[in-house]
Tab-separated table of C-alpha atoms and ligand atoms in Angstrom:
chain	number	residue	atom	x	y	z
L	27	UNK	CA	-33.286	-101.984	-67.773
L	28	UNK	CA	-29.566	-101.018	-66.855
L	29	UNK	CA	-27.250	-102.240	-64.476
L	30	UNK	CA	-23.482	-101.077	-64.286
L	31	UNK	CA	-21.043	-103.062	-62.225
L	32	UNK	CA	-17.626	-102.057	-60.904
L	33	UNK	CA	-17.636	-99.147	-63.577
L	34	UNK	CA	-14.300	-97.381	-63.360
L	35	UNK	CA	-13.445	-94.247	-65.501
L	36	UNK	CA	-10.088	-93.037	-66.110
L	37	UNK	CA	-8.604	-89.833	-67.479
L	38	UNK	CA	-4.804	-90.713	-68.058
L	39	UNK	CA	-3.366	-91.232	-64.626
L	40	UNK	CA	-6.694	-89.701	-62.910
L	41	UNK	CA	-9.445	-91.991	-61.898
L	42	UNK	CA	-12.946	-90.168	-62.190
L	43	UNK	CA	-14.860	-92.974	-61.132
L	44	UNK	CA	-14.119	-95.875	-58.734
L	45	UNK	CA	-16.003	-99.148	-58.717
L	46	UNK	CA	-19.457	-97.759	-59.241
L	47	UNK	CA	-22.702	-100.146	-59.223
L	48	UNK	CA	-25.969	-98.774	-60.379
L	49	UNK	CA	-29.304	-100.127	-61.401
L	50	UNK	CA	-32.245	-98.676	-63.254
L	51	UNK	CA	-35.407	-100.274	-63.476
L	52	UNK	CA	-38.319	-99.829	-66.208
L	53	UNK	CA	-40.020	-96.345	-65.848
L	54	UNK	CA	-37.829	-95.171	-63.074
L	55	UNK	CA	-36.744	-91.699	-62.585
L	56	UNK	CA	-33.331	-92.083	-60.739
L	57	UNK	CA	-31.076	-89.280	-59.858
L	58	UNK	CA	-27.386	-89.030	-59.325
L	59	UNK	CA	-26.212	-86.364	-57.057
L	60	UNK	CA	-22.841	-85.048	-55.646
L	61	UNK	CA	-20.644	-82.092	-55.532
L	62	UNK	CA	-18.335	-80.862	-58.188
L	63	UNK	CA	-15.958	-83.567	-59.457
L	64	UNK	CA	-17.736	-86.216	-57.845
L	65	UNK	CA	-18.042	-88.307	-60.750
L	66	UNK	CA	-21.563	-87.825	-62.194
L	67	UNK	CA	-20.395	-86.927	-65.646
L	68	UNK	CA	-18.142	-89.667	-65.616
L	69	UNK	CA	-20.787	-92.194	-64.669
L	70	UNK	CA	-22.884	-91.174	-67.540
L	71	UNK	CA	-19.952	-91.013	-70.089
L	72	UNK	CA	-18.823	-94.526	-68.765
L	73	UNK	CA	-22.222	-95.984	-69.490
L	74	UNK	CA	-22.213	-94.780	-73.144
L	75	UNK	CA	-18.565	-95.741	-73.419
L	76	UNK	CA	-17.608	-92.292	-74.317
L	77	UNK	CA	-14.516	-92.296	-72.121
L	78	UNK	CA	-11.943	-95.082	-71.019
L	79	UNK	CA	-13.551	-97.201	-68.606
L	80	UNK	CA	-13.596	-100.806	-67.148
L	81	UNK	CA	-16.503	-102.963	-65.583
L	82	UNK	CA	-19.641	-104.058	-67.149
L	83	UNK	CA	-22.679	-102.377	-68.224
L	84	UNK	CA	-25.844	-104.249	-69.169
L	85	UNK	CA	-28.561	-102.479	-71.047
L	86	UNK	CA	-31.683	-104.413	-72.189
L	87	UNK	CA	-29.984	-107.825	-71.644
L	88	UNK	CA	-26.915	-107.050	-73.663
L	89	UNK	CA	-23.464	-106.224	-72.490
L	90	UNK	CA	-22.819	-102.967	-73.946
L	91	UNK	CA	-19.541	-102.113	-72.069
L	92	UNK	CA	-17.490	-102.443	-75.277
L	93	UNK	CA	-20.147	-101.383	-77.837
L	94	UNK	CA	-19.723	-98.215	-79.798
L	95	UNK	CA	-21.883	-95.278	-78.808
L	96	UNK	CA	-23.922	-95.212	-82.119
L	97	UNK	CA	-24.951	-98.940	-81.280
L	98	UNK	CA	-25.997	-97.897	-77.852
L	99	UNK	CA	-27.906	-94.990	-79.146
L	100	UNK	CA	-29.589	-97.191	-81.682
L	101	UNK	CA	-30.513	-99.723	-79.003
L	102	UNK	CA	-32.486	-97.065	-77.089
L	103	UNK	CA	-30.248	-95.102	-74.811
L	104	UNK	CA	-29.699	-91.186	-75.244
L	105	UNK	CA	-27.779	-88.694	-73.414
L	106	UNK	CA	-28.330	-84.938	-73.014
L	107	UNK	CA	-24.688	-83.824	-72.378
L	108	UNK	CA	-23.563	-81.254	-69.896
L	109	UNK	CA	-23.650	-77.795	-71.284
L	110	UNK	CA	-26.227	-78.612	-74.105
L	111	UNK	CA	-23.924	-79.037	-77.183
L	112	UNK	CA	-26.368	-78.147	-79.787
L	113	UNK	CA	-25.496	-77.128	-83.100
L	114	UNK	CA	-25.441	-73.428	-82.712
L	115	UNK	CA	-25.225	-72.687	-86.573
L	116	UNK	CA	-27.932	-74.965	-87.461
L	117	UNK	CA	-31.575	-74.303	-87.223
L	118	UNK	CA	-33.956	-75.915	-84.699
L	119	UNK	CA	-35.317	-78.214	-87.154
L	120	UNK	CA	-31.748	-79.095	-88.537
L	121	UNK	CA	-30.758	-79.819	-84.932
L	122	UNK	CA	-33.668	-82.279	-84.554
L	123	UNK	CA	-32.901	-83.814	-87.912
L	124	UNK	CA	-29.412	-84.516	-86.530
L	125	UNK	CA	-30.905	-86.106	-83.698
L	126	UNK	CA	-32.797	-88.476	-85.930
L	127	UNK	CA	-29.854	-89.400	-87.997
L	128	UNK	CA	-30.584	-93.184	-87.381
L	129	UNK	CA	-34.118	-92.862	-87.562
L	130	UNK	CA	-34.868	-90.424	-90.580
L	131	UNK	CA	-37.825	-92.412	-91.924
L	132	UNK	CA	-39.637	-91.427	-88.865
L	133	UNK	CA	-38.446	-87.711	-88.938
L	134	UNK	CA	-41.622	-85.877	-89.691
L	135	UNK	CA	-43.734	-87.701	-87.023
L	136	UNK	CA	-40.927	-87.232	-84.238
L	137	UNK	CA	-40.462	-83.695	-85.171
L	138	UNK	CA	-44.267	-83.016	-84.672
L	139	UNK	CA	-44.110	-84.869	-81.370
L	140	UNK	CA	-41.244	-82.480	-80.195
L	141	UNK	CA	-43.299	-79.460	-81.340
L	142	UNK	CA	-46.226	-80.774	-79.278
L	143	UNK	CA	-44.099	-81.240	-76.148
L	144	UNK	CA	-42.128	-77.894	-76.841
L	145	UNK	CA	-44.236	-75.436	-78.430
L	146	UNK	CA	-41.801	-72.736	-78.262
L	147	UNK	CA	-39.459	-74.637	-80.452
L	148	UNK	CA	-42.222	-74.895	-83.223
L	149	UNK	CA	-42.648	-71.075	-83.286
L	150	UNK	CA	-38.941	-70.843	-83.795
L	151	UNK	CA	-38.252	-73.824	-85.977
L	152	UNK	CA	-36.288	-71.764	-88.681
L	153	UNK	CA	-34.338	-69.861	-86.212
L	154	UNK	CA	-30.459	-70.542	-85.695
L	155	UNK	CA	-30.171	-72.707	-82.415
L	156	UNK	CA	-27.311	-70.304	-81.160
L	157	UNK	CA	-29.850	-67.453	-81.015
L	158	UNK	CA	-32.137	-69.323	-78.527
L	159	UNK	CA	-32.218	-68.449	-74.992
L	160	UNK	CA	-30.599	-70.904	-72.451
L	161	UNK	CA	-33.930	-72.428	-71.512
L	162	UNK	CA	-34.931	-72.821	-75.017
L	163	UNK	CA	-31.543	-74.314	-75.923
L	164	UNK	CA	-31.968	-76.683	-73.059
L	165	UNK	CA	-35.532	-77.813	-74.536
L	166	UNK	CA	-33.656	-78.182	-77.863
L	167	UNK	CA	-30.995	-80.470	-76.497
L	168	UNK	CA	-33.783	-82.699	-74.875
L	169	UNK	CA	-35.856	-82.688	-78.026
L	170	UNK	CA	-32.781	-83.732	-79.977
L	171	UNK	CA	-32.074	-86.380	-77.810
L	172	UNK	CA	-35.691	-87.657	-78.030
L	173	UNK	CA	-35.466	-87.904	-81.570
L	174	UNK	CA	-33.683	-91.304	-81.410
L	175	UNK	CA	-36.790	-92.590	-79.487
L	176	UNK	CA	-35.010	-93.621	-76.333
L	177	UNK	CA	-36.147	-95.870	-73.806
L	178	UNK	CA	-33.689	-94.579	-71.397
L	179	UNK	CA	-32.878	-90.712	-71.351
L	180	UNK	CA	-29.894	-89.775	-69.377
L	181	UNK	CA	-29.552	-85.854	-68.667
L	182	UNK	CA	-26.419	-84.120	-67.340
L	183	UNK	CA	-27.403	-81.276	-65.218
L	184	UNK	CA	-30.296	-79.927	-67.546
L	185	UNK	CA	-31.175	-77.215	-65.169
L	186	UNK	CA	-27.993	-75.375	-65.095
L	187	UNK	CA	-28.174	-71.741	-65.643
L	188	UNK	CA	-31.872	-71.778	-65.809
L	189	UNK	CA	-34.439	-69.468	-63.883
L	190	UNK	CA	-36.538	-71.168	-61.269
L	191	UNK	CA	-39.618	-70.827	-63.238
L	192	UNK	CA	-37.952	-72.774	-66.295
L	193	UNK	CA	-36.582	-75.342	-63.904
L	194	UNK	CA	-40.017	-76.062	-62.915
L	195	UNK	CA	-41.348	-76.224	-66.536
L	196	UNK	CA	-38.251	-78.543	-67.197
L	197	UNK	CA	-39.065	-80.890	-64.239
L	198	UNK	CA	-42.803	-81.154	-65.578
L	199	UNK	CA	-41.697	-82.167	-68.821
L	200	UNK	CA	-39.401	-84.993	-67.456
L	201	UNK	CA	-42.443	-86.402	-65.286
L	202	UNK	CA	-44.510	-86.097	-68.659
L	203	UNK	CA	-41.743	-88.178	-70.398
L	204	UNK	CA	-42.114	-90.755	-67.780
L	205	UNK	CA	-45.639	-90.918	-68.275
L	206	UNK	CA	-44.825	-91.865	-71.882
L	207	UNK	CA	-42.969	-94.776	-70.561
L	208	UNK	CA	-39.371	-93.232	-70.691
L	209	UNK	CA	-37.093	-93.966	-68.128
L	210	UNK	CA	-34.784	-91.381	-66.812
L	211	UNK	CA	-31.434	-90.897	-65.205
L	212	UNK	CA	-30.982	-87.453	-64.097
L	213	UNK	CA	-27.798	-85.859	-62.967
L	214	UNK	CA	-28.406	-82.722	-60.964
L	215	UNK	CA	-26.496	-80.172	-58.661
L	216	UNK	CA	-30.073	-78.983	-57.977
L	217	UNK	CA	-30.611	-81.827	-55.515
L	218	UNK	CA	-33.814	-80.790	-53.793
L	219	UNK	CA	-35.550	-80.468	-57.152
L	220	UNK	CA	-34.183	-83.645	-58.425
L	221	UNK	CA	-34.885	-85.650	-55.238
L	222	UNK	CA	-38.431	-84.533	-55.285
L	223	UNK	CA	-39.367	-85.760	-58.781
L	224	UNK	CA	-37.111	-88.926	-58.408
L	225	UNK	CA	-38.021	-92.388	-57.224
L	226	UNK	CA	-34.484	-93.504	-56.291
L	227	UNK	CA	-31.188	-91.648	-55.674
L	228	UNK	CA	-27.406	-92.341	-55.540
L	229	UNK	CA	-25.035	-89.785	-54.007
L	230	UNK	CA	-21.601	-89.875	-55.292
L	231	UNK	CA	-18.288	-88.481	-53.567
L	232	UNK	CA	-14.866	-88.703	-54.868
L	233	UNK	CA	-15.826	-91.318	-57.565
L	234	UNK	CA	-17.659	-93.717	-55.300
L	235	UNK	CA	-21.312	-94.188	-54.205
L	236	UNK	CA	-21.595	-93.190	-50.605
L	237	UNK	CA	-25.461	-93.475	-50.183
L	238	UNK	CA	-28.447	-94.688	-52.204
L	239	UNK	CA	-31.965	-95.458	-51.702
L	240	UNK	CA	-35.592	-94.128	-51.977
L	241	UNK	CA	-35.381	-90.391	-53.173
L	242	UNK	CA	-37.629	-89.495	-50.280
L	243	UNK	CA	-35.197	-91.046	-47.645
L	244	UNK	CA	-32.121	-89.457	-49.373
L	245	UNK	CA	-33.872	-86.256	-49.014
L	246	UNK	CA	-34.641	-86.813	-45.429
L	247	UNK	CA	-30.999	-87.985	-44.598
L	248	UNK	CA	-29.391	-85.391	-42.225
L	249	UNK	CA	-25.820	-85.794	-43.936
L	250	UNK	CA	-27.327	-84.944	-47.375
L	251	UNK	CA	-29.199	-82.203	-46.025
L	252	UNK	CA	-26.135	-80.551	-44.595
L	253	UNK	CA	-23.905	-81.482	-47.795
L	254	UNK	CA	-26.247	-80.727	-50.622
L	255	UNK	CA	-29.492	-79.076	-49.537
L	256	UNK	CA	-28.061	-76.102	-47.643
L	257	UNK	CA	-28.699	-77.597	-44.029
D	29	LIG	N1	-11.112	-84.722	-69.167
D	29	LIG	C1	-10.531	-84.897	-67.998
D	29	LIG	N2	-9.221	-84.999	-67.586
D	29	LIG	C2	-8.696	-85.203	-66.418
D	29	LIG	N3	-9.610	-85.300	-65.304
D	29	LIG	C3	-10.808	-85.331	-65.457
D	29	LIG	C4	-11.516	-85.351	-66.921
D	29	LIG	N4	-12.771	-85.174	-66.767
D	29	LIG	C5	-13.170	-85.467	-65.379
D	29	LIG	N5	-11.979	-85.428	-64.683
D	29	LIG	C6	-11.862	-85.716	-63.176
D	29	LIG	O1	-12.630	-86.707	-62.720
D	29	LIG	C7	-13.334	-86.624	-61.574
D	29	LIG	C8	-14.697	-86.672	-61.826
D	29	LIG	O2	-15.240	-85.637	-62.762
D	29	LIG	P1	-16.741	-85.635	-63.286
D	29	LIG	O3	-16.502	-84.567	-64.554
D	29	LIG	O4	-17.203	-86.854	-63.472
D	29	LIG	O5	-17.442	-84.895	-62.044
D	29	LIG	P2	-19.035	-84.181	-61.946
D	29	LIG	O6	-19.546	-85.023	-60.655
D	29	LIG	O7	-19.564	-84.424	-62.991
D	29	LIG	O8	-18.732	-82.695	-61.453
D	29	LIG	P3	-19.598	-81.380	-61.910
D	29	LIG	O9	-20.617	-81.336	-61.122
D	29	LIG	O10	-18.525	-80.224	-61.694
D	29	LIG	O11	-20.001	-81.483	-63.549
D	29	LIG	C9	-12.953	-85.058	-61.125
D	29	LIG	O12	-11.828	-85.190	-60.367
D	29	LIG	C10	-12.321	-84.443	-62.564
D	29	LIG	O13	-11.315	-83.484	-62.305
D	30	LIG	MG1	-20.468	-82.996	-64.520
């Protein structure tokens, strides 16, 4: 579905990503783990061309490395950015409408699907998004991304700041989305949880991939255990 080759990301003189190769196949859950500053967000932003980057990114048989973000979204790739970034002064329903900006003809159908997936959002549809709890805001951020009907959903640390019970619900939702044929690239600090639901994993350090493979193998790797899973 997607392959990135020799992806480099630059912030002025700082290089956030150094020659990363990533492949994502249909209906996989792939996770990207690594410590703070390893280059996880840079990878996602490089893929959707939101930062200065070099290298090639092929998505559904098209080179999107020079494409504008709105074209990439229309083609079926959606990103739930780090820190949610919902519109706090709009209602839940209005936030969902923003997510469907390129797909408004299908708004009602998609909104109702999101309300089935996230019943809490339905109860609060007229409420300002800024007054939702952290977990509810994360649900809204995911629902908003799904309004563009992506085939590939990338999430940047969706579990950040959520209680363990809510993290469990979130990961159940991700599994459910995969059952609906949505492919997932998941960036997580919560490496154990991410490796448990993922098919494959990449480990990033200092802007480079230092390990990749089946999620179960990465989970069992002694170095990974020591570095990311608390021994
Ligand atoms: N806007 C920026 N300006 C300068 N340097 C940046 C910028 N954004 C990221 N970097 C640098 O690029 C490197 C990779 O950062 P990135 O945000 O991709 O890491 P990350 O793995 O997502 O970390 P975290 O887990 O903390 O979110 C870091 O060294 C970071 O300091
Ligand atoms: Mg990050």
